Amino acid sequence: MLKLFLRFFWILICCSYSIPAEAQSIIINGRILDELTNEAIPFVNILVQGTRMGCSSDSLGKFQLQSTGGRKRDTLLISAIGYEVQKIPISPLSDQYLSIELKPAAINLKEAIIKPGENPAFRILRKIIANKPSNNSEQLDAFQYKVYHKVEFDMNNFTEKIKKNIFLRSFNFIFDNADTTADGVNYLPILLTESSSEFYFRKDPLTRRELVKARRSVGLKGPKIMKFAEDMYLAPDIYKEFVLILDKNFPSPINNNYKATYRFYLIDSLFLNNSYCYYLQFKPKQKEDIAFTGEMYVDASTYAILQIDLSFSITANVNFVRNYWIRQQYEKVDSLHTMLHKSQVIGDFTVVENSKEMTGFFGRKTSVYQDYKINLPQDDNFYKNLDRITFEDSATMRDESFWQTTRNDSLSTQEKSIVSMIDTLEKQAKFRLLKNSVKSISSGWIPLQKLEIGDFYSFYSYNSIEKSRLKLGLRAQHLFDNRFSFKTYLAYGTFDDKLKYLAESKITLTRFRSKETRVGGMLKKDLVQPGRSATIFPLDHILSSLSNLGRYTNRSLVSDKELFLERQWITGFTSRLTFFQSTWFPLDEQTYTVKYSNLIRYQKPSFAYAGLKLSFRFAFGERNLSAAFGDGTKGNSFPNYPVVSFNYEKGIQDFLKGEFNSTKLKLRIEDKLRITRLGYSLLRIEGGKTWGHLPYTFLETPLANPLLFNDETAFNLLNYLEFVSDQYLSVMWEHHFEGLLFNRIPLIKKLKWRELFFVKMYAGTLSKSNKNSEYVLPQNTTNLTQPYVEIGMGIENIFKFSRIDFLWRLNYNNHDDGYQFLAKPMFQFKF
């Protein structure tokens, strides 16, 4: 009995100690770093072995995990994209802090036995692709959700030397809001944007509508950093064949041709969010390819993606990016459908990619998707009353209480500090001077309260007609609740002794969501160069004076008067009705010659042309779109959808002293075609026809660019007014291979150059009435007998900011002052 009692007592004592130990809750804090670089690793998966307890590291590599202790719970499993899985022992009895270093993975086998069969990951990938129709949300009849976006930008890697910089040392208080990442990188929040929207999708007919309920931006809102912020609002859709990030086509790891780009590895099978799933890793076959390194968890029953982590770094041919991480988490919203719940993006941007001390910035985005409604479409009128993107009238005027109820988590101390920091900066005269100086250098306009003086790049210029030209301008762009703007200037040529001027203004009459009605007018008298592209430097820009390679041909002094009414009907569709009167006067030795026979000619002092124009422009999803025909779209600002411009012009004799009757039609289509792994093409097609008997000043001539610098939208080996036509077709095709070839050349691939090829063609004819017209063409102007053609190749991404094109002119090489071959540089900002 004594032995039995002692045994029972001993068991009771053991149980009394073991039960609290087993149930004790412990907190594990830590940070996760790269073993080689000592940099923080975000989105690391931390799991207590043998349980479903786990968490992920944040954007700074930090984590916190709460676990119930126990002898069977003494190990952490650590896994991350591109790193070896590690097992870390922990104490099951007390709180602890861990600093964990992960070793970059080299998924190689020291010894391999080759047997018939295939990679076991391929069987799972085939199932994923076969189940895309049921797992891809855009295969549903309809769905809607609410989404909250938060984007923060932080200046990083600033040092004591930067703080003492002559431009920043007066604002040292801003660094009081700085923080440090887990790996010791200083960062300072400088911009916070938030957005709350409702999104609606309908499959048939295909309709996407976004209603922006609220949006705000606080901080240093430079145009380039705001473009970064807008790009980060986009959530990658991995169920599509290619994922668009930073204007680059990344093949999705679950695209139908997954074997062409990626290597896959089936690592494990486990439970995630109560679902049994497969754990796969993948990496690009060529490390320089625009492709992802990552991992994903796939539901073993539905083959839906439950979580996917994607990353790329400076090894990929993407500019200004040290590292880029994406994590997307999906949740079941009902028994059948798995939908995106949370998306996180972290970008580490810098000008000098390989320098860890060069100041750059972090971009962090968190998006939360909730309140899904599946296959419950709205009525037809609901979709008709909304544009692709519609902003509620009060979207930018939400108070703090609205944001507190909209956010799923509160702002950090550093995020809250942005508001007070900017308020303090704006009150300092030195900061306003610094900000205005930077703005002036980039735009050419000097801020003066609500007005701006400029463009100082055209204060002085030189040309053969005016010799020295002096000019002073004034403008205001956002007066009276952003409803009114105007611009004016005076210019004087010292040689021709003529005063030139401009006065134009625009006012918004009505504004409701995306619908706006504007009215404006212009009075202008200045020099005009027929055939000059509107997308290159202005005619009186100082660089135009210094970089001209050709002749100034038939410039005229033109007096223009315009009155227009413009209406933006929906986001991305605008129309404009314009009444115009234009009088052209010849300059210098140029004359407007009119012949009545082979023997009788006289010099006409001017030509007057007047009438009306009706123009339309469609650019899907583009806000504040102008319908003015002729603006053109640059290659680094192409929207994601085709841009279509149409212009109808009617010349009316005796209307506003007009001398001619005519009708003109023009159509332009501009598009950026993404051709999967082969890069992308820029396509510009424009055609038009003129009915009527007109002098050359009002006919069509191809856009020429005889300047040193390249212009994508013009013919770079043409002189002005080489050809004139009254019906024409212009085609410009430019294909960018994005380093597809150069990335495979051992030495060149380190430079990250990118190759391109282009063809430009202009075909035109003159009708019989204009070919045999009494209005004499300029001396160096001819009719086209065959299409004019330019071809060339180019190298872009030279030093990240420049491009050089090598151009060949294939015909009409007997023209005076023409170049058969030239190399022309240009500067551009591209990822």
Coordinates of C-alpha atoms in Angstrom, one line a residue, residues 702-706 710-719 722-723 731-733 757-762 787-793 805-813 819-820 822 824:
P702 CA 4.6 64.4 -92.4
L703 CA 5.9 65.4 -89.0
A704 CA 9.7 66.0 -89.3
N705 CA 12.4 66.3 -86.8
P706 CA 15.7 67.7 -88.1
N710 CA 15.3 61.8 -81.3
D711 CA 11.5 62.1 -81.4
E712 CA 9.5 58.8 -81.4
T713 CA 6.4 60.4 -82.9
A714 CA 8.2 62.0 -85.9
F715 CA 10.3 61.1 -89.0
N716 CA 13.8 61.8 -87.7
L717 CA 15.6 62.0 -91.1
L718 CA 13.1 64.3 -92.8
N719 CA 13.4 68.1 -93.2
E722 CA 9.7 67.8 -97.9
F723 CA 6.4 66.4 -98.9
V731 CA 2.5 54.0 -89.9
M732 CA 5.1 53.9 -87.1
W733 CA 6.0 50.5 -85.5
F757 CA 13.8 47.8 -83.9
F758 CA 11.5 50.2 -85.8
V759 CA 10.0 51.0 -89.1
K760 CA 8.3 54.3 -90.1
M761 CA 6.4 54.8 -93.3
Y762 CA 4.5 57.8 -94.8
P787 CA 5.9 55.8 -99.6
Y788 CA 8.7 57.4 -97.7
V789 CA 10.4 54.9 -95.4
E790 CA 12.8 55.1 -92.4
I791 CA 14.1 52.0 -90.6
G792 CA 16.4 51.6 -87.7
M793 CA 17.6 49.9 -84.6
D805 CA 18.7 55.2 -82.3
F806 CA 20.6 54.3 -85.6
L807 CA 18.4 55.5 -88.5
W808 CA 18.5 54.8 -92.2
R809 CA 16.5 56.6 -94.9
L810 CA 15.6 54.1 -97.6
N811 CA 14.5 56.5 -100.4
Y812 CA 14.3 60.0 -101.7
N813 CA 18.0 60.3 -100.9
Y819 CA 20.7 62.7 -94.2
Q820 CA 20.8 59.0 -95.3
L822 CA 22.1 59.4 -88.4
K824 CA 20.2 60.3 -82.5

